[in-house]
Amino acid sequence: MLVRAAIRSSRSSSLATAQRRLASSLVFLEHKNGKLNDSSLNAVTAAQTLGSDTAGIVVGSKSDVDSVLEEVKKIDGLTKIYTAASDDYAHTLAENVAPLLASVLPAKNISHLFAAHTAVGKNVFPRLAGILDSSMIADIVALESSGDVFTRPIYAGNAILKIKSSPKDAIKIVTVRTTAFDKAKTGGGNASVEEVEAKSGDSSTKYVSEELTISSRPDLSSASRVVSGGRALKSQENFNKILDPLADALGAAVGASRAAVDAGYADNSLQVGQTGKVVAPELYVAAGISGAIQHLAGMKESKLIVAINKDADAPIFQVADVGLVADLFEAVPELTKKIEGAKA
């Protein structure tokens, strides 16, 4: 009996190992207007941590898929690109995209599905997890090669939680904090392409319209330099008058604290923090930002943090690499002039 049990256990272990070896990771490649969202490259790097076969999937209208396909085929490390083209997927509505993914994952023997922790990922993946009756693992900053242990921040980044997914979850649904992983390289890949059948949409949810804030500056989520302002700027006019010249001089994106957004100084799309965007640029300039916990959660991983605040006891100085206790209405214009003078 003991010998038979040992053989049975050994066979089960070998079968489980073989299944893991055959399984693969899939990355949901987000795109817009024919261009790949750079945050998807961070998700590719996270997926490659598992060391298994890694593929990507592009979903959208036929014109959008065709426009971005050549770019995604060249992502290093992806062996295959699945495509699903339909007008139902044109605006990445979760009600249409989630059922498609739910049909593709088991058919292609996918063990892990990754996406960036963006608005799209946070919209589509919870619905997908519900369809598959699987737990969603959100906003991870690390994962182990075993594929079932993940690390994510909690309490606005003040604590780190390590979780192990349930064995009953055959497919892991994971979103990735982009600032925690490097971008996958592009240009050296040569992935094959396989079209998957689009599922006809029967959702009552329809796309109506969208209102976008258009800016010539770098995208806040991926910018290498960010200039952010807080409530101390006192008005929308001051916010633009003081920060815009500095951002232009640095070639930086503009961000804002939640207090500045709530006060109407800046658009909601510029909010940095726990309830806004999480950024980790090479340079982060915080002007008139006190440093509330929820704001720090969105920028404290920045490589160099420069804080300008007239309150020497402001919490922002506890995380700043360079701090200047001064009136921002004098210091920021002076800093702008010096940078412009150095570039001349």
Short mmCIF file of C-alpha atoms in Angstrom, two decimals:
data_model
loop_
_atom_site.label_atom_id
_atom_site.label_comp_id
_atom_site.label_asym_id
_atom_site.label_seq_id
_atom_site.Cartn_x
_atom_site.Cartn_y
_atom_site.Cartn_z
CA MET A 1 0.00 0.00 0.00
CA LEU A 2 2.79 2.38 0.88
CA VAL A 3 4.64 1.58 -2.33
CA ARG A 4 1.49 2.12 -4.41
CA ALA A 5 0.81 5.41 -2.63
CA ALA A 6 4.36 6.57 -3.26
CA ILE A 7 4.08 5.70 -6.96
CA ARG A 8 0.71 7.42 -7.21
CA SER A 9 2.11 10.51 -5.48
CA SER A 10 5.13 10.54 -7.78
CA ARG A 11 2.90 10.30 -10.85
CA SER A 12 0.70 13.13 -9.60
CA SER A 13 3.74 15.29 -8.95
CA SER A 14 5.14 14.56 -12.41
CA LEU A 15 1.78 15.33 -14.00
CA ALA A 16 1.55 18.64 -12.15
CA THR A 17 5.09 19.52 -13.23
CA ALA A 18 4.30 18.66 -16.83
CA GLN A 19 1.13 20.77 -16.73
CA ARG A 20 3.07 23.77 -15.40
CA ARG A 21 5.66 23.29 -18.13
CA LEU A 22 2.99 23.21 -20.84
CA ALA A 23 1.13 26.21 -19.43
CA SER A 24 2.04 29.70 -20.56
CA SER A 25 1.55 33.38 -19.75
CA LEU A 26 -0.47 35.84 -21.77
CA VAL A 27 -0.18 39.63 -21.67
CA PHE A 28 -3.11 41.88 -22.54
CA LEU A 29 -1.48 44.51 -24.77
CA GLU A 30 -3.27 47.80 -24.32
CA HIS A 31 -3.26 50.29 -27.18
CA LYS A 32 -4.97 53.44 -28.38
CA ASN A 33 -5.05 55.24 -31.71
CA GLY A 34 -2.77 52.67 -33.30
CA LYS A 35 -0.04 52.98 -30.68
CA LEU A 36 0.92 50.53 -27.95
CA ASN A 37 0.54 51.78 -24.38
CA ASP A 38 4.05 51.66 -22.91
CA SER A 39 2.66 50.34 -19.61
CA SER A 40 2.02 47.02 -21.35
CA LEU A 41 5.79 46.60 -21.73
CA ASN A 42 6.10 46.57 -17.94
CA ALA A 43 3.47 43.84 -17.81
CA VAL A 44 5.48 41.81 -20.33
CA THR A 45 8.52 41.98 -18.04
CA ALA A 46 6.43 40.78 -15.10
CA ALA A 47 5.10 37.86 -17.14
CA GLN A 48 8.59 36.84 -18.20
CA THR A 49 9.56 36.48 -14.53
CA LEU A 50 7.80 33.11 -14.56
CA GLY A 51 10.20 31.78 -17.17
CA SER A 52 7.39 30.16 -19.13
CA ASP A 53 6.29 30.70 -22.72
CA THR A 54 4.93 34.25 -23.00
CA ALA A 55 2.46 35.48 -25.60
CA GLY A 56 0.50 38.68 -26.10
CA ILE A 57 -3.06 39.43 -27.16
CA VAL A 58 -4.28 42.48 -29.05
CA VAL A 59 -8.00 43.24 -29.00
CA GLY A 60 -9.75 46.04 -30.90
CA SER A 61 -11.35 47.07 -34.14
CA LYS A 62 -9.72 45.70 -37.29
CA SER A 63 -8.09 49.02 -38.16
CA ASP A 64 -6.69 49.44 -34.64
CA VAL A 65 -5.34 45.89 -34.51
CA ASP A 66 -3.72 46.22 -37.92
CA SER A 67 -2.14 49.55 -36.94
CA VAL A 68 -0.46 48.27 -33.77
CA LEU A 69 0.35 44.71 -34.87
CA GLU A 70 3.79 45.39 -36.38
CA GLU A 71 4.84 47.21 -33.22
CA VAL A 72 3.79 44.46 -30.81
CA LYS A 73 5.33 41.70 -32.94
CA LYS A 74 8.74 43.24 -32.23
CA ILE A 75 8.47 43.10 -28.43
CA ASP A 76 11.38 41.01 -27.18
CA GLY A 77 10.43 37.75 -25.50
CA LEU A 78 6.94 37.29 -26.94
CA THR A 79 6.63 34.08 -28.95
CA LYS A 80 3.13 34.65 -30.31
CA ILE A 81 0.59 37.42 -30.73
CA TYR A 82 -3.09 36.53 -30.64
CA THR A 83 -5.42 39.01 -32.32
CA ALA A 84 -9.17 39.50 -32.02
CA ALA A 85 -10.69 42.13 -34.30
CA SER A 86 -14.25 43.37 -34.09
CA ASP A 87 -16.03 46.70 -33.82
CA ASP A 88 -17.40 45.40 -30.51
CA TYR A 89 -13.88 45.72 -29.08
CA ALA A 90 -13.14 49.19 -30.47
CA HIS A 91 -13.39 50.95 -27.10
CA THR A 92 -12.30 48.04 -24.86
CA LEU A 93 -15.62 47.78 -23.06
CA ALA A 94 -15.27 45.20 -20.29
CA GLU A 95 -18.69 43.75 -21.12
CA ASN A 96 -17.41 42.75 -24.56
CA VAL A 97 -13.71 42.04 -23.97
CA ALA A 98 -13.98 39.94 -20.79
CA PRO A 99 -16.09 37.14 -22.40
CA LEU A 100 -13.61 36.97 -25.26
CA LEU A 101 -10.65 36.54 -22.90
CA ALA A 102 -12.60 33.98 -20.88
CA SER A 103 -12.92 31.82 -23.99
CA VAL A 104 -9.33 32.28 -25.18
CA LEU A 105 -7.50 31.51 -21.92
CA PRO A 106 -8.52 27.87 -21.41
CA ALA A 107 -8.44 27.15 -25.15
CA LYS A 108 -4.79 28.24 -25.33
CA ASN A 109 -3.78 26.59 -22.03
CA ILE A 110 -2.94 29.91 -20.39
CA SER A 111 -2.00 29.75 -16.72
CA HIS A 112 -1.42 33.48 -16.09
CA LEU A 113 -2.94 36.58 -17.67
CA PHE A 114 -1.17 39.88 -17.07
CA ALA A 115 -2.02 43.52 -17.77
CA ALA A 116 -0.86 46.89 -16.54
CA HIS A 117 -2.77 48.29 -13.56
CA THR A 118 -4.33 51.02 -15.69
CA ALA A 119 -7.93 52.14 -16.04
CA VAL A 120 -8.41 49.49 -18.73
CA GLY A 121 -6.89 46.69 -16.67
CA LYS A 122 -8.89 47.70 -13.60
CA ASN A 123 -12.06 47.70 -15.69
CA VAL A 124 -11.73 44.49 -17.71
CA PHE A 125 -9.96 42.11 -15.33
CA PRO A 126 -12.42 42.10 -12.38
CA ARG A 127 -15.25 41.14 -14.75
CA LEU A 128 -13.05 38.47 -16.33
CA ALA A 129 -12.15 37.07 -12.91
CA GLY A 130 -15.86 36.89 -12.08
CA ILE A 131 -16.63 34.97 -15.28
CA LEU A 132 -13.82 32.48 -14.56
CA ASP A 133 -14.69 32.29 -10.84
CA SER A 134 -11.06 33.12 -10.09
CA SER A 135 -9.54 35.59 -7.65
CA MET A 136 -8.10 38.75 -9.15
CA ILE A 137 -4.60 39.67 -8.00
CA ALA A 138 -4.20 43.42 -8.38
CA ASP A 139 -1.35 45.92 -8.47
CA ILE A 140 1.53 43.51 -7.85
CA VAL A 141 5.10 44.75 -7.40
CA ALA A 142 6.79 41.33 -7.41
CA LEU A 143 6.07 37.66 -8.06
CA GLU A 144 7.89 34.40 -7.49
CA SER A 145 8.83 32.00 -10.27
CA SER A 146 6.47 29.40 -8.80
CA GLY A 147 3.67 31.54 -10.22
CA ASP A 148 1.39 31.45 -7.20
CA VAL A 149 3.04 33.89 -4.76
CA PHE A 150 2.65 37.62 -5.37
CA THR A 151 3.62 40.81 -3.55
CA ARG A 152 1.49 43.95 -3.51
CA PRO A 153 1.38 47.19 -1.47
CA ILE A 154 -1.48 47.93 0.92
CA TYR A 155 -2.42 50.85 3.19
CA ALA A 156 -1.22 53.44 0.66
CA GLY A 157 2.12 51.68 0.33
CA ASN A 158 2.88 51.70 4.06
CA ALA A 159 2.76 47.90 4.24
CA ILE A 160 3.68 45.14 1.82
CA LEU A 161 1.47 42.08 1.54
CA LYS A 162 2.65 38.71 0.23
CA ILE A 163 -0.23 36.52 -0.96
CA LYS A 164 -0.52 32.99 -2.29
CA SER A 165 -3.23 32.34 -4.83
CA SER A 166 -5.73 29.56 -4.28
CA PRO A 167 -4.94 26.19 -5.92
CA LYS A 168 -8.51 26.16 -7.30
CA ASP A 169 -7.71 29.21 -9.44
CA ALA A 170 -6.49 27.45 -12.57
CA ILE A 171 -5.88 30.80 -14.29
CA LYS A 172 -4.27 33.68 -12.42
CA ILE A 173 -5.67 37.10 -13.34
CA VAL A 174 -3.00 39.68 -12.51
CA THR A 175 -2.51 43.43 -12.91
CA VAL A 176 0.95 44.93 -12.56
CA ARG A 177 2.14 48.16 -10.97
CA THR A 178 4.17 49.52 -13.85
CA THR A 179 6.67 51.41 -11.71
CA ALA A 180 7.85 48.13 -10.16
CA PHE A 181 9.01 46.49 -13.41
CA ASP A 182 11.28 47.64 -16.22
CA LYS A 183 9.86 48.02 -19.69
CA ALA A 184 10.44 45.08 -22.00
CA LYS A 185 12.73 45.90 -24.88
CA THR A 186 11.36 46.27 -28.38
CA GLY A 187 12.81 45.85 -31.84
CA GLY A 188 14.35 42.40 -31.48
CA GLY A 189 11.22 40.28 -31.39
CA ASN A 190 9.66 38.33 -34.24
CA ALA A 191 6.48 36.82 -32.81
CA SER A 192 4.13 34.78 -34.93
CA VAL A 193 0.52 35.91 -35.27
CA GLU A 194 -2.61 33.86 -34.68
CA GLU A 195 -6.11 35.22 -35.08
CA VAL A 196 -8.73 34.10 -32.59
CA GLU A 197 -12.43 34.13 -33.28
CA ALA A 198 -14.25 37.21 -32.06
CA LYS A 199 -17.30 36.58 -29.90
CA SER A 200 -20.42 38.44 -30.95
CA GLY A 201 -21.36 41.04 -28.39
CA ASP A 202 -24.74 40.78 -26.69
CA SER A 203 -24.14 43.39 -24.02
CA SER A 204 -26.63 46.16 -23.39
CA THR A 205 -23.71 48.49 -22.59
CA LYS A 206 -22.87 50.75 -25.52
CA TYR A 207 -20.09 53.25 -26.09
CA VAL A 208 -21.45 56.80 -26.30
CA SER A 209 -18.55 59.27 -26.19
CA GLU A 210 -15.42 60.30 -24.33
CA GLU A 211 -13.93 63.64 -23.31
CA LEU A 212 -10.15 63.79 -23.39
CA THR A 213 -7.71 66.36 -22.08
CA ILE A 214 -5.26 66.88 -24.94
CA SER A 215 -1.73 67.96 -24.07
CA SER A 216 1.49 68.30 -26.03
CA ARG A 217 3.47 67.36 -22.91
CA PRO A 218 4.64 63.81 -22.10
CA ASP A 219 2.08 61.37 -20.71
CA LEU A 220 2.00 61.65 -16.94
CA SER A 221 2.07 57.89 -16.32
CA SER A 222 5.26 57.29 -18.31
CA ALA A 223 7.08 60.67 -18.22
CA SER A 224 10.69 60.69 -17.07
CA ARG A 225 10.17 64.09 -15.43
CA VAL A 226 7.11 65.35 -13.57
CA VAL A 227 6.29 68.76 -12.06
CA SER A 228 3.39 68.65 -9.60
CA GLY A 229 1.57 71.39 -7.72
CA GLY A 230 -0.61 71.46 -4.63
CA ARG A 231 -3.27 73.56 -2.99
CA ALA A 232 -0.69 76.18 -2.01
CA LEU A 233 -0.88 77.53 -5.57
CA LYS A 234 -4.26 79.02 -4.54
CA SER A 235 -5.93 79.12 -7.97
CA GLN A 236 -6.08 77.52 -11.40
CA GLU A 237 -4.53 80.64 -12.89
CA ASN A 238 -1.55 80.42 -10.56
CA PHE A 239 -1.25 76.68 -11.15
CA ASN A 240 -0.83 77.19 -14.88
CA LYS A 241 1.19 80.39 -14.61
CA ILE A 242 3.74 78.99 -12.15
CA LEU A 243 4.07 75.33 -13.13
CA ASP A 244 3.68 75.32 -16.91
CA PRO A 245 6.89 77.30 -17.65
CA LEU A 246 8.91 75.01 -15.36
CA ALA A 247 7.41 71.90 -16.96
CA ASP A 248 8.18 73.27 -20.42
CA ALA A 249 11.76 74.11 -19.43
CA LEU A 250 12.30 70.57 -18.09
CA GLY A 251 10.34 68.81 -20.82
CA ALA A 252 8.19 67.40 -18.04
CA ALA A 253 4.62 66.26 -17.54
CA VAL A 254 2.40 68.20 -15.14
CA GLY A 255 0.79 66.54 -12.12
CA ALA A 256 -1.27 67.66 -9.17
CA SER A 257 -2.16 66.65 -5.64
CA ARG A 258 -5.66 65.52 -4.81
CA ALA A 259 -6.24 68.77 -2.91
CA ALA A 260 -5.37 70.80 -6.02
CA VAL A 261 -7.68 68.69 -8.18
CA ASP A 262 -10.55 68.91 -5.67
CA ALA A 263 -10.10 72.68 -5.56
CA GLY A 264 -10.43 72.85 -9.34
CA TYR A 265 -6.87 73.98 -10.04
CA ALA A 266 -6.12 71.00 -12.29
CA ASP A 267 -7.94 68.33 -14.26
CA ASN A 268 -8.64 65.00 -12.59
CA SER A 269 -6.41 63.25 -15.16
CA LEU A 270 -3.39 65.01 -13.60
CA GLN A 271 -3.91 63.67 -10.08
CA VAL A 272 -0.98 61.78 -8.60
CA GLY A 273 -1.57 59.54 -5.61
CA GLN A 274 -3.36 56.52 -4.25
CA THR A 275 -6.62 57.52 -5.95
CA GLY A 276 -4.87 58.97 -9.00
CA LYS A 277 -1.87 57.87 -11.02
CA VAL A 278 1.21 56.13 -9.67
CA VAL A 279 4.41 57.51 -11.18
CA ALA A 280 8.12 56.83 -10.76
CA PRO A 281 9.97 59.33 -12.96
CA GLU A 282 13.67 60.13 -12.88
CA LEU A 283 12.78 63.57 -11.49
CA TYR A 284 9.71 64.56 -9.47
CA VAL A 285 9.29 68.21 -8.47
CA ALA A 286 6.64 68.83 -5.80
CA ALA A 287 5.74 72.52 -5.49
CA GLY A 288 3.40 73.53 -2.67
CA ILE A 289 2.52 69.92 -1.81
CA SER A 290 2.44 69.09 1.88
CA GLY A 291 2.97 65.35 1.43
CA ALA A 292 -0.22 63.61 2.52
CA ILE A 293 0.04 59.81 2.71
CA GLN A 294 -2.26 59.28 -0.25
CA HIS A 295 -0.07 61.54 -2.44
CA LEU A 296 3.17 59.91 -1.32
CA ALA A 297 1.74 56.52 -2.32
CA GLY A 298 1.71 57.71 -5.92
CA MET A 299 5.20 59.20 -6.23
CA LYS A 300 7.56 58.03 -3.49
CA GLU A 301 9.29 55.56 -5.84
CA SER A 302 10.59 58.46 -7.97
CA LYS A 303 14.36 58.40 -8.43
CA LEU A 304 14.93 62.04 -7.40
CA ILE A 305 12.33 63.99 -5.44
CA VAL A 306 12.63 67.77 -5.19
CA ALA A 307 10.27 69.49 -2.74
CA ILE A 308 9.55 73.23 -2.56
CA ASN A 309 7.42 74.31 0.39
CA LYS A 310 7.49 77.24 2.79
CA ASP A 311 6.55 74.95 5.71
CA ALA A 312 9.78 73.37 6.98
CA ASP A 313 7.77 70.71 8.83
CA ALA A 314 5.81 69.54 5.79
CA PRO A 315 5.84 65.71 5.52
CA ILE A 316 7.02 65.93 1.90
CA PHE A 317 10.52 66.73 3.14
CA GLN A 318 10.74 63.32 4.81
CA VAL A 319 10.82 61.58 1.42
CA ALA A 320 12.50 64.35 -0.60
CA ASP A 321 16.08 63.97 -1.82
CA VAL A 322 16.36 67.74 -2.24
CA GLY A 323 14.29 70.18 -0.20
CA LEU A 324 13.90 73.93 -0.47
CA VAL A 325 12.07 75.85 2.26
CA ALA A 326 10.85 78.86 0.33
CA ASP A 327 7.83 80.64 -1.10
CA LEU A 328 6.99 78.75 -4.30
CA PHE A 329 5.75 81.95 -5.97
CA GLU A 330 9.34 83.22 -5.83
CA ALA A 331 11.36 80.01 -5.96
CA VAL A 332 9.70 78.29 -8.91
CA PRO A 333 9.94 81.23 -11.37
CA GLU A 334 13.57 81.73 -10.33
CA LEU A 335 14.30 78.03 -10.87
CA THR A 336 12.63 78.21 -14.27
CA LYS A 337 14.79 81.15 -15.32
CA LYS A 338 17.99 79.36 -14.27
CA ILE A 339 17.04 76.21 -16.21
CA GLU A 340 16.14 78.23 -19.31
CA GLY A 341 19.39 80.17 -18.98
CA ALA A 342 21.40 76.97 -18.73
CA LYS A 343 19.75 75.63 -21.89
CA ALA A 344 20.37 78.80 -23.88
#
